Coordinates of C-alpha atoms and ligand atoms in Angstrom, one line a residue:
X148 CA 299.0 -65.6 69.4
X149 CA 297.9 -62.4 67.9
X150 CA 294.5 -62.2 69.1
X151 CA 295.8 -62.0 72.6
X152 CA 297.0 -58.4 72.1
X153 CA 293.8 -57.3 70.4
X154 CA 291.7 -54.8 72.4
X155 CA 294.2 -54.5 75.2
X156 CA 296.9 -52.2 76.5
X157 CA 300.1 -53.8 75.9
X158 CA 303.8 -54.1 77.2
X159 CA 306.0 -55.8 74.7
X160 CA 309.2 -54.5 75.3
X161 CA 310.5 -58.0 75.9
X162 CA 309.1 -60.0 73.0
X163 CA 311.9 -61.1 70.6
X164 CA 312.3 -59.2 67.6
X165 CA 312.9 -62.9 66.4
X166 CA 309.4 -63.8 66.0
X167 CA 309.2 -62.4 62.7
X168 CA 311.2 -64.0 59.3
X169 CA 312.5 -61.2 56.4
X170 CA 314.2 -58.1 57.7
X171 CA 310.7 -56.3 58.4
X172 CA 310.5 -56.7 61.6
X173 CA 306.3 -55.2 62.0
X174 CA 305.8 -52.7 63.9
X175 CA 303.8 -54.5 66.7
X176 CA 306.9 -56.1 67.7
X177 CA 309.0 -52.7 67.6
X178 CA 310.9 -53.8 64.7
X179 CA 313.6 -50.8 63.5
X180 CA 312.3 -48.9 61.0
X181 CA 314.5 -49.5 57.8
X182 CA 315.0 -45.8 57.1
X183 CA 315.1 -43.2 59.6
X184 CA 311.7 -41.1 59.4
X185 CA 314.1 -37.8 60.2
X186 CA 314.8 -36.5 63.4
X187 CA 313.5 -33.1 65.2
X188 CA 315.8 -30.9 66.1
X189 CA 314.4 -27.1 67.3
X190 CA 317.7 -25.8 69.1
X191 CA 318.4 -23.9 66.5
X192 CA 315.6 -21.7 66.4
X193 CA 315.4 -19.8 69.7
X194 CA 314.4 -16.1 69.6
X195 CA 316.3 -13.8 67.7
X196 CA 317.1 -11.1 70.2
X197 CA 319.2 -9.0 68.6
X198 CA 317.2 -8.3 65.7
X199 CA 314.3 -7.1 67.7
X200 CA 316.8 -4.8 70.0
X201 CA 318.3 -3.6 67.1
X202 CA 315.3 -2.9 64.9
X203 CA 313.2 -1.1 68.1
X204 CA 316.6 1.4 68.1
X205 CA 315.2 2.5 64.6
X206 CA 311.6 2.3 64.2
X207 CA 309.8 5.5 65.2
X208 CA 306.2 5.0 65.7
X209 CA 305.5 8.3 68.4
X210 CA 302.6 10.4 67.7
X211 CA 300.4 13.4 68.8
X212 CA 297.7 15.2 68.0
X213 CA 298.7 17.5 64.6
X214 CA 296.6 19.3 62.8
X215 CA 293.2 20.6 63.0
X216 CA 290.8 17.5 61.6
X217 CA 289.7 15.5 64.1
X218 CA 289.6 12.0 62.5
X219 CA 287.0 9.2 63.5
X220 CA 287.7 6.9 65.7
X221 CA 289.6 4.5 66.2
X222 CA 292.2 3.7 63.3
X223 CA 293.2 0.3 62.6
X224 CA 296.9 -1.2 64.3
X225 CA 299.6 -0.3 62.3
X226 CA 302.0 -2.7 61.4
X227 CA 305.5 -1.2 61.5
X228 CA 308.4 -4.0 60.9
X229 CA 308.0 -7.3 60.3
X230 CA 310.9 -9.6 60.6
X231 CA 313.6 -6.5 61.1
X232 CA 312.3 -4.6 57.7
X233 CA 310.4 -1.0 58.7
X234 CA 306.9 -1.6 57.3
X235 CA 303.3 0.7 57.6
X236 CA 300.5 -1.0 56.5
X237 CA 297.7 -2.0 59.1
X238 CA 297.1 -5.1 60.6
X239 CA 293.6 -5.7 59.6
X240 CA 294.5 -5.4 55.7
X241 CA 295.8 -9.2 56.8
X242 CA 292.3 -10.2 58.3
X243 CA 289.7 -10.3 56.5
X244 CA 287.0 -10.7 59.1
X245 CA 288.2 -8.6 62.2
X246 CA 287.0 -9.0 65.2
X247 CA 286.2 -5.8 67.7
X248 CA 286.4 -6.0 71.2
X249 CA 284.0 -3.1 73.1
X250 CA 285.4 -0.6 75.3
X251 CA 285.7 -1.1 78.8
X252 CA 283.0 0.8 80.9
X253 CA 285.2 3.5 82.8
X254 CA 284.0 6.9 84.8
X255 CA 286.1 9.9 85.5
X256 CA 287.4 8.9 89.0
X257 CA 288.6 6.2 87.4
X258 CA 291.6 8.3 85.9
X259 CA 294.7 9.8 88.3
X260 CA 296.4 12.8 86.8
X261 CA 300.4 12.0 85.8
X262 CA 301.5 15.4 85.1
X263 CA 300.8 19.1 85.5
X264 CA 301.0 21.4 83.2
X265 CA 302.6 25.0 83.0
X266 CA 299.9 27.4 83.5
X267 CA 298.4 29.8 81.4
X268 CA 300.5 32.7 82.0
X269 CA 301.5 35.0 78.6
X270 CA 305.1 33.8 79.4
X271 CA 303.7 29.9 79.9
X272 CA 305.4 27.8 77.1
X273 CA 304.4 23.7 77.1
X274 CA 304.6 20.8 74.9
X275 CA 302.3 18.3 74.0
X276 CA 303.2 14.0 73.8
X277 CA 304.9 12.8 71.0
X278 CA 304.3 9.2 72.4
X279 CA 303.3 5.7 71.0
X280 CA 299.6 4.5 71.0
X281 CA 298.6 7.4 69.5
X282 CA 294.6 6.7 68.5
X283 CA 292.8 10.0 67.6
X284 CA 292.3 13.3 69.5
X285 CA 289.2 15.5 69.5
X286 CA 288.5 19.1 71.0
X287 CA 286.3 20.2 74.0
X288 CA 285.0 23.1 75.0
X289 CA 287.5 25.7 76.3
X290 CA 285.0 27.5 78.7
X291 CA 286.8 25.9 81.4
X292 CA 289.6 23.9 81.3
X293 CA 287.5 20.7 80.6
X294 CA 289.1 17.8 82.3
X295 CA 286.0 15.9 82.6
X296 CA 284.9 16.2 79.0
X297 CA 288.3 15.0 78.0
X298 CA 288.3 11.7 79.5
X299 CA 285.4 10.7 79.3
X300 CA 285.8 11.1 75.3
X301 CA 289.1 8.7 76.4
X302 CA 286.5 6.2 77.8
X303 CA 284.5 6.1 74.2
X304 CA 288.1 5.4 72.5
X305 CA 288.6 2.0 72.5
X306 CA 291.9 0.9 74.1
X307 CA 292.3 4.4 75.2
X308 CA 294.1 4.3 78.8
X309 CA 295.7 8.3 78.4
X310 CA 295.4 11.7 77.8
X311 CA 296.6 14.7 77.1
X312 CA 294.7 17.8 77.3
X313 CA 296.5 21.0 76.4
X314 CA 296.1 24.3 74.4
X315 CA 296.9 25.2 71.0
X316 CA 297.1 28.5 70.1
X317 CA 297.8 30.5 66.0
X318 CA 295.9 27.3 64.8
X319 CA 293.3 28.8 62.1
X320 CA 291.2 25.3 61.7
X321 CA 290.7 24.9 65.5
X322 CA 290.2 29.1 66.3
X323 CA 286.8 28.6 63.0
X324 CA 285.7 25.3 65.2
X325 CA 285.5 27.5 68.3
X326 CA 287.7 25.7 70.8
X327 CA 291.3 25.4 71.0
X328 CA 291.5 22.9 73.8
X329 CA 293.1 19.6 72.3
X330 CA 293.0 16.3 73.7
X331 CA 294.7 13.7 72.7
X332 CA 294.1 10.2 73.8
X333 CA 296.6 7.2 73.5
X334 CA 296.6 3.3 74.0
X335 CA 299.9 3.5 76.2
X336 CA 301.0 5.7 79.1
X337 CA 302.9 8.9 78.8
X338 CA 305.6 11.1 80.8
X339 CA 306.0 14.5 81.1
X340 CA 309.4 13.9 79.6
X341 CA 307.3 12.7 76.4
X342 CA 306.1 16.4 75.5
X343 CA 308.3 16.9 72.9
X344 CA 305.9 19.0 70.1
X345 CA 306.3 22.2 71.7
X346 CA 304.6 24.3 68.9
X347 CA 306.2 26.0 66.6
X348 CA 304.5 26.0 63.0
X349 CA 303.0 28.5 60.8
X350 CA 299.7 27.5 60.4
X351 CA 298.1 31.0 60.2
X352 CA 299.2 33.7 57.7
X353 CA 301.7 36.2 59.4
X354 CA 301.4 38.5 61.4
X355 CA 300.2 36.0 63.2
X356 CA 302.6 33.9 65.4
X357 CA 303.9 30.3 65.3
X358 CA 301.3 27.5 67.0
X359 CA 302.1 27.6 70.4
X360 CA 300.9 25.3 73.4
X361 CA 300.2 25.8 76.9
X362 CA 299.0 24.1 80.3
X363 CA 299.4 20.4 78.8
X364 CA 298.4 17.7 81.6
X365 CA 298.4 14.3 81.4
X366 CA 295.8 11.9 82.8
X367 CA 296.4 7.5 83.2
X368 CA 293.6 5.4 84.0
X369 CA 294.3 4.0 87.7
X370 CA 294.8 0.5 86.7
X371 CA 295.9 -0.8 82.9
X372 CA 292.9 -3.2 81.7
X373 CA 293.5 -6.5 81.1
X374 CA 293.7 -7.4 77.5
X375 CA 290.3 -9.5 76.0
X376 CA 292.4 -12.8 75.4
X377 CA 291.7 -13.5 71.4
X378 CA 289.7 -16.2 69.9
X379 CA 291.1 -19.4 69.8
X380 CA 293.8 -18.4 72.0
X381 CA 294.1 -18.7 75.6
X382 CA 296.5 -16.7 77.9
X383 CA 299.9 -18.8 79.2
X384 CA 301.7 -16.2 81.6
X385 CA 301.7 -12.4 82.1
X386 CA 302.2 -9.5 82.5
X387 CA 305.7 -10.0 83.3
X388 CA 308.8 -8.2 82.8
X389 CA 310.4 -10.8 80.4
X390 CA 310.1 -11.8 76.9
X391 CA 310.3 -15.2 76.3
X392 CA 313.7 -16.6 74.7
X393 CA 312.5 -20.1 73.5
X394 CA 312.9 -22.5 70.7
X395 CA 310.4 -22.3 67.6
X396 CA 310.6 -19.0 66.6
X397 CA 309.1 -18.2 63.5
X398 CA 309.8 -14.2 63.4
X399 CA 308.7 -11.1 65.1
X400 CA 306.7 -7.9 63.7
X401 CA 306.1 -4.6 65.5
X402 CA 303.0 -3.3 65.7
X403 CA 302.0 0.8 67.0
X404 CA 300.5 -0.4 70.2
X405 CA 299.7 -3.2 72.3
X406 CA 297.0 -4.6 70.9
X407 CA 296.3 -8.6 71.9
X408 CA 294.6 -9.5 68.8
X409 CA 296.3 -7.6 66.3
X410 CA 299.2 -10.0 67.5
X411 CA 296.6 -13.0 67.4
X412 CA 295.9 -12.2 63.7
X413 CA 299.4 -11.9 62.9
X414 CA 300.3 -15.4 64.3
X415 CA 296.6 -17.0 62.5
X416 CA 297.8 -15.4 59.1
X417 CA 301.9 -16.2 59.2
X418 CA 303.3 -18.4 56.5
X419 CA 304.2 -21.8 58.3
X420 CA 307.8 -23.0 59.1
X421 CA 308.6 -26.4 56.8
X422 CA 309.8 -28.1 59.5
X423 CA 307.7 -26.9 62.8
X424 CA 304.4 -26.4 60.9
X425 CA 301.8 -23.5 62.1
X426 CA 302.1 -20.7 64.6
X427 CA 300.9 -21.9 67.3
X428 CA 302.0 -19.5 69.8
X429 CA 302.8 -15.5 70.9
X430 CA 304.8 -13.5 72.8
X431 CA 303.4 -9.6 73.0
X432 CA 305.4 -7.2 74.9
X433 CA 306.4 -3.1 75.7
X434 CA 309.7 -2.3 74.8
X435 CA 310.9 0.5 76.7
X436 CA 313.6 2.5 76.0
X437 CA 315.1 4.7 78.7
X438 CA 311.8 4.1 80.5
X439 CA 309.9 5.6 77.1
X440 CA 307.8 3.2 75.5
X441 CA 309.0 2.7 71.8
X442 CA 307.3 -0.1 70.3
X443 CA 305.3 -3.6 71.1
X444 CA 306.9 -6.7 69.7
X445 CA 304.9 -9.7 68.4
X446 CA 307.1 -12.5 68.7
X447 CA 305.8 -15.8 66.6
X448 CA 306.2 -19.7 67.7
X449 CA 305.7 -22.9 66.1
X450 CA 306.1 -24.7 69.4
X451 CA 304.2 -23.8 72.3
X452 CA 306.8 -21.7 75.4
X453 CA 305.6 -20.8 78.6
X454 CA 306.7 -18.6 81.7
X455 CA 310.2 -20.3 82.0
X456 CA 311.5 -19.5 79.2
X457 CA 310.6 -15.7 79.6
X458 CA 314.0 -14.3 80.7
X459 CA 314.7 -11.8 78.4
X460 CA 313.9 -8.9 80.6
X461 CA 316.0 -6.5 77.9
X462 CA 319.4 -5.5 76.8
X463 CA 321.2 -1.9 77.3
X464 CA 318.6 0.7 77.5
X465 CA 315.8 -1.4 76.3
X466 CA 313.7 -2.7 79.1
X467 CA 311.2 -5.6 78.6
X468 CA 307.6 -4.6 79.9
X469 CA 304.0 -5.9 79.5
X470 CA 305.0 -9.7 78.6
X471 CA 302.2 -12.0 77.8
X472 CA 302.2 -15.0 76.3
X473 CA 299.6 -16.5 74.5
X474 CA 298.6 -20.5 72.8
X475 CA 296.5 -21.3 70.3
X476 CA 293.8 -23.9 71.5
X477 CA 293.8 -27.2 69.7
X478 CA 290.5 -27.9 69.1
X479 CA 291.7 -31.7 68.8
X480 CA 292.1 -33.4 72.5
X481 CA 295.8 -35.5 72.7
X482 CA 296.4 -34.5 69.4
X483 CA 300.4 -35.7 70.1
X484 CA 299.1 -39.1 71.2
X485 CA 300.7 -38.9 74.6
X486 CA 297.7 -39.1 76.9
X487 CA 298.5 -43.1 75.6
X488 CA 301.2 -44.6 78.8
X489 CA 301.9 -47.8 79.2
X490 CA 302.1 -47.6 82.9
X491 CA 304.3 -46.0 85.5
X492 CA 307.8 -47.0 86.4
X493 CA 308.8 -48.1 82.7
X494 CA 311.6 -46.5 81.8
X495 CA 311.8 -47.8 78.2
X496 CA 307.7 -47.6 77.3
X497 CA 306.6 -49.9 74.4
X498 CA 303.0 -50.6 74.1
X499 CA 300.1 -50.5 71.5
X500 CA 295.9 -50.0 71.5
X501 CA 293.4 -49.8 68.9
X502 CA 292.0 -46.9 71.3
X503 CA 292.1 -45.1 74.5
X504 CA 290.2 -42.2 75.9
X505 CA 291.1 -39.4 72.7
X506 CA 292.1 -41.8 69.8
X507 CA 290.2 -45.1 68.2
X508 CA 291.1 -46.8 65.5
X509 CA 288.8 -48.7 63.3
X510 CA 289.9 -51.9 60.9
X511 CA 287.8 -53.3 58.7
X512 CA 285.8 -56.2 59.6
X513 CA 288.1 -59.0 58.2
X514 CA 291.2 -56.9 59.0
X515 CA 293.2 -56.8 62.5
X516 CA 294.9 -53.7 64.1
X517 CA 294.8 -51.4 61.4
X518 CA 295.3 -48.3 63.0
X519 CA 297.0 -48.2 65.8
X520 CA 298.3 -45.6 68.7
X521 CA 301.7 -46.4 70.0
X522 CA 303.5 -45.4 73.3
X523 CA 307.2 -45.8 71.4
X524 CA 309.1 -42.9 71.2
X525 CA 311.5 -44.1 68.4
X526 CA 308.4 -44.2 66.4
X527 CA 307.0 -40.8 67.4
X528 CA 308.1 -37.3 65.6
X529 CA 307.7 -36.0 69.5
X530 CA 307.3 -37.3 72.3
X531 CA 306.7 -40.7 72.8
X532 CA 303.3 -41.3 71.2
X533 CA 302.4 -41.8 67.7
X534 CA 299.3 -43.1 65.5
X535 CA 299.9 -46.1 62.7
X536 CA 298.0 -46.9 60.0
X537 CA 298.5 -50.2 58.4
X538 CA 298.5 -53.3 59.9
X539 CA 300.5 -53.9 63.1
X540 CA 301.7 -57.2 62.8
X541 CA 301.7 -57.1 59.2
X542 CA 298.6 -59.6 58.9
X543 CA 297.1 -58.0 56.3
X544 CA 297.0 -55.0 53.9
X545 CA 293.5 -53.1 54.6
X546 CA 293.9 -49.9 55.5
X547 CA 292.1 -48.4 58.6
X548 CA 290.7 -45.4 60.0
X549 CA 291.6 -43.1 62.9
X550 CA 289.6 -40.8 65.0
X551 CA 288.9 -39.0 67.6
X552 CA 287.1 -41.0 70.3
X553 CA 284.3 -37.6 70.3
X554 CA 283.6 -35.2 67.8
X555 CA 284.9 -32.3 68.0
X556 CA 284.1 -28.9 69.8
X557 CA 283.7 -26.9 66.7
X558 CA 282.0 -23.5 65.9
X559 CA 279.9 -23.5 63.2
X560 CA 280.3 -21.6 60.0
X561 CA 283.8 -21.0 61.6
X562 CA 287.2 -21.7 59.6
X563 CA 289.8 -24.0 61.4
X564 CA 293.6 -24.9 59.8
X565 CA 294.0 -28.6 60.6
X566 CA 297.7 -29.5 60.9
X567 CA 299.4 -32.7 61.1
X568 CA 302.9 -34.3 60.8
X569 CA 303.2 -37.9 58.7
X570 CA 306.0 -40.0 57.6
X571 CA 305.9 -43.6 55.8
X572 CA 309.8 -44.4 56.1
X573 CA 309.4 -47.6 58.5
X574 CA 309.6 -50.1 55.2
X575 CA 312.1 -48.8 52.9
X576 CA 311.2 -46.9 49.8
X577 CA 309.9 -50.3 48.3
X578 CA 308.3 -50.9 50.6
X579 CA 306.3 -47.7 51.5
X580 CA 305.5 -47.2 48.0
X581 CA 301.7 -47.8 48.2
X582 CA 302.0 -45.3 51.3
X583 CA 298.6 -43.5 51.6
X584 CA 296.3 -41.3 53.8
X585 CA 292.5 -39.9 53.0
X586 CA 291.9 -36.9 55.3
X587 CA 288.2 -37.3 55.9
X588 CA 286.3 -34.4 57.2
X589 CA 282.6 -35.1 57.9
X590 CA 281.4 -36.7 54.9
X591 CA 284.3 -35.3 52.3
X592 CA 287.6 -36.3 51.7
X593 CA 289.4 -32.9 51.6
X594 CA 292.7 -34.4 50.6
X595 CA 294.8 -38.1 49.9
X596 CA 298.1 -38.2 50.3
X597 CA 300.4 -40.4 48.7
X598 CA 303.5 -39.9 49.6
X599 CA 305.7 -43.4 48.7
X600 CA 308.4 -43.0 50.9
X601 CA 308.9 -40.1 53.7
X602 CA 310.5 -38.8 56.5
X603 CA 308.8 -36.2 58.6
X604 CA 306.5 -33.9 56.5
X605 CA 304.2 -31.3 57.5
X606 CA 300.6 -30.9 56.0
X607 CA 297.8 -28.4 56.5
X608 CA 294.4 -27.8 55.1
X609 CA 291.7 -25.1 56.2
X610 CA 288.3 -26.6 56.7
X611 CA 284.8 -24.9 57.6
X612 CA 283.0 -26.2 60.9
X613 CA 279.7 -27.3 60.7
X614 CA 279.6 -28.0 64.5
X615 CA 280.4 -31.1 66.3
X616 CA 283.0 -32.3 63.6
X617 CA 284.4 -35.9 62.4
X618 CA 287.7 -36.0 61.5
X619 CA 289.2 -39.5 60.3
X620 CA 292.5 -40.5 58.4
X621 CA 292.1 -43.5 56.5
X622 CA 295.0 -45.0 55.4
X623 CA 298.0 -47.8 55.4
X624 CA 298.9 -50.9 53.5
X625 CA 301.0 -53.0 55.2
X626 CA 304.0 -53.2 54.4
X627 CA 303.2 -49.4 53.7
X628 CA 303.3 -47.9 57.1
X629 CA 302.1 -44.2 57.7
X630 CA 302.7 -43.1 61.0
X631 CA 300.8 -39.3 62.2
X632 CA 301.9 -36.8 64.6
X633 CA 301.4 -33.9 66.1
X634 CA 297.4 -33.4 64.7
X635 CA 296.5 -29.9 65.9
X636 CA 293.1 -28.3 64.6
X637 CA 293.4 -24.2 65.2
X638 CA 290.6 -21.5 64.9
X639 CA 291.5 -19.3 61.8
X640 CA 289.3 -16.2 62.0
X641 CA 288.8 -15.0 58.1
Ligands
NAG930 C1 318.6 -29.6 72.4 O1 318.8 -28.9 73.6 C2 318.4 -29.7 74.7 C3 318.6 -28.8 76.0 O2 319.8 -28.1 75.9 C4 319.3 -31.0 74.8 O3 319.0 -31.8 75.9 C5 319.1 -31.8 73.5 O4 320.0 -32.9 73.5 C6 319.4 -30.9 72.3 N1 319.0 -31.7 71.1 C7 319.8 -31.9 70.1 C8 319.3 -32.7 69.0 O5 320.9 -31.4 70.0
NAG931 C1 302.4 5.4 56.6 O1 301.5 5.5 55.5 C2 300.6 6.6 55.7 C3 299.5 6.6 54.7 O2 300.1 6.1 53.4 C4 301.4 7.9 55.7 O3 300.5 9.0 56.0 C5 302.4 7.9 56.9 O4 303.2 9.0 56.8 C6 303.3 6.6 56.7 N1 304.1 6.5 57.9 C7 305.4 6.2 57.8 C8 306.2 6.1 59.1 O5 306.0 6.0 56.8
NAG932 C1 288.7 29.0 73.2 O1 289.0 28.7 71.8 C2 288.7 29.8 70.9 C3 289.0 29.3 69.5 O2 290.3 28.8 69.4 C4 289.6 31.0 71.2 O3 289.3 32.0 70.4 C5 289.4 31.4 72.7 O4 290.3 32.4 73.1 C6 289.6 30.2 73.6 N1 289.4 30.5 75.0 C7 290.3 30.3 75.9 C8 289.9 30.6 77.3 O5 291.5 29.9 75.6
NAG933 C1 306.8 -47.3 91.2 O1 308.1 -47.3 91.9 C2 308.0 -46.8 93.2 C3 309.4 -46.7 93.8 O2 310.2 -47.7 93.3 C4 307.0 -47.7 94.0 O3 306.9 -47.1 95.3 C5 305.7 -47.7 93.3 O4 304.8 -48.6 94.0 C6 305.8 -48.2 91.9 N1 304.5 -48.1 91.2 C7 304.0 -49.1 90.5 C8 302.7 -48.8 89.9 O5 304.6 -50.1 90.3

């Protein structure tokens, strides 16, 4: 009777759970599992709002041009909260192989001017931005009042979309380097209502007077590039004027401007959620406040979200700008086992393969059905679909292999985290006892788990590509079931 399922695509939902004596019922007769393999249950972790409203009324991360030094180009991203807690270390002291994306090509027409400024008169008072984004600043000659020399040291700067070009005057280190005419580029986009250092220090031994500034303009590229998407991600939605209030959360940092992969390394180097495993998603956006931008929120997910779920378009004076939402790419294709149907217009699915277009399993040659994709969702962690290892129909008690139907679409000398989700709870802890799964990766088994019994349990392992990867799971002894979810494989740059 067996042999008539093997090799096929099957829909058993109406055999009797009869056919089989004990209380086992196997699995390829969709026996009830004996113990309850845990269920999953992510309401509870939607975005916390109101910690990232309340911390963005606190953190101060403006900036200008002060002092006299002009520093090289461009420093790191600064991290300034992380999970509520006011921070200031830099984002790349997480990574330790940072990528750098080259500066967009740009030419002086390419910039519109946003704001005048107030002249040169001996009356003429002006300020210079306090804003966020600030990167560096330079000075350029002062023979005229050097617009073009300004931005196109703006276009050198990457991420630079802004400038400020003003005077300083009773500065001593800038009168000895023979120009006074500051400008000070910025990764984000400034008002007039931003110049808020209007001078004032002693830098110079009296009689001279305090640092004054005049004829402070402000200069915006026409159009706000869009951001290089990261490695190993790929963009979901954006720019939109919401922040996405979905379930998964794993936390939220702030970082000093809106840097795409700063965010991308924060999500490929956060700590993983017990339950919901990796980050495998991110939400970057402006926060403005009063129109002002303030700070640009990293928001971390252990579940993927997408466009509907962006609805958070701010709170009192906070307005959301800027949204984007990114995904890590799985390198693995189907890893949730639900490209596996068993047909349209089922409303209850229940069906088994050895293989189908992303998954095959492989028993030994004496051995029947020992790994195994099912289209069951009482069986699956989520979804409906869900790999087995061990015996289907309880026949025997080799264990079998599981694979991906190609190898996979690695980079080599890259390293990738593999994730998965396993549980052997289907027999009863006597049962699963001899519970087991080898991880193989290319020729090396980079980790066995023996579990016994288990509900749900997340596992993760970094591995280096070689290029066209094999990944198997070799595992099972019937009775001892181990069922696998949920098998993502992410680039990890570092
Ligand atoms: C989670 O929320 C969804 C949508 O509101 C609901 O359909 C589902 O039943 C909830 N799950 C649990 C376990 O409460
Ligand atoms: C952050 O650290 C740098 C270097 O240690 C320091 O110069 C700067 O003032 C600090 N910023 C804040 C906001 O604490
Ligand atoms: C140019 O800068 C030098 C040095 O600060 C200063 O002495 C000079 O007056 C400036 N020229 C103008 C036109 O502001
Ligand atoms: C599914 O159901 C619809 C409506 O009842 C019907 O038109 C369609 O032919 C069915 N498809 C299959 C594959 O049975």
């Amino acid at each position: 009777m067996a042999k008539l399922f093997f090799g096929s695509l099957l829909a058993l939902s109406t055999l009797a759970v009869s056919l089989v004596e004990g209380n086992l019922v196997y699995p390829a007769y969709g026996g009830v599992p004996i113990a309850d393999a845990g269920s999953v249950d992510f309401n509870n972790s939607l975005t916390d709002t109101d910690s990232i409203v309340s911390t963005a009324q606190i953190v101060d991360q403006k900036g200008g041009a002060a002092g006299d030094v002009i520093p090289p180009p461009p420093p790191p991203v600064m991290l300034t909260a992380i999970d509520g807690d006011l921070v200031n270390v830099t984002v790349d002291s997480l990574v330790a192989d940072q990528t750098q994306s080259s500066p967009t090509k740009r030419s002086v027409k390419d910039y519109v001017q946003i704001f005048k400024g107030t002249g040169t008169g001996p009356n003429d008072r002006d300020g210079s931005i306090e804003g966020t984004g600030y990167l560096t600043f330079t000075v350029v000659d002062n023979s005229t009042y050097n617009v073009d020399a300004c931005l196109n040291f703006c276009d050198r700067v990457e991420q630079c979309v802004f400038a400020n070009l003003y005077y300083e005057f009773n500065n001593p280190g800038l009168d000895s380097g023979g120009s006074n005419l500051k400008c000070a580029v910025y990764a984000d986009v400034h008002k007039a209502s931003e110049k808020l250092n209007r001078g004032g220090q002693q830098l110079a031994p009296p009689p001279a007077g305090l640092t004054y500034i005049q004829q402070s303009t402000g200069w915006t590229t026409k159009s706000l590039p869009e951001p290089k998407t990261p490695d190993g991600f790929e963009l979901v939605f954006g720019p939109t004027n919401g922040a996405n209030n979905a379930p998964g959360y794993m936390g939220f940092a702030f970082i000093d401007r809106y840097d795409v992969q700063a965010c991308a390394d924060l999500c490929n180097t956060r700590g993983a959620d017990s339950q919901g495993g990796n980050c495998q998603y991110f939400n970057i956006w402006r926060a403005l406040v009063d129109g002002v931008p303030t700070t640009y929120t990293c928001s971390m997910y252990f579940l993927v979200a997408d466009e509907s779920t962006a609805v958070n378009f701010g709170q009192g004076d906070l307005a959301v700008s800027e949204s984007r939402g990114y995904r890590r790419k799985n390198v693995i294709p189907d890893g949730g086992f639900e490209g596996f149907n068993c047909g349209t217009n089922i409303t209850a699915p229940f069906c088994f393969t050895p293989g189908y277009s992303a998954w095959k399993g492989i028993s030994p040659a004496t051995g029947h059905l020992d790994a195994s994709i099912f289209n069951y969702a009482p069986y699956a962690r989520t979804g409906h679909g869900v790999a087995l290892l061990g015996s289907a129909f309880g026949e025997d008690d080799f264990p079998g292999t599981l694979t991906p139907a190609s190898s996979l679409d690695t980079e080599a000398g890259k390293t990738y985290t593999l994730q998965f989700f396993h549980s052997s709870a289907f027999s009863g802890p006597e049962g699963e006892a001899d519970a087991f799964v080898e991880v193989h990766w290319n020729d090396a088994v980079i980790a066995t788990i023996k579990p016994g019994f288990s509900s749900w349990t997340f596992y993760s392992f970094n591995v280096v590509a070689q290029g066209n990867d094999v990944l198997q799971f070799h595992g099972g002894k019937a009775p001892s079931y181990d069922f696998l979810d949920d098998v993502s494989l992410f680039l990890t740059i570092g």
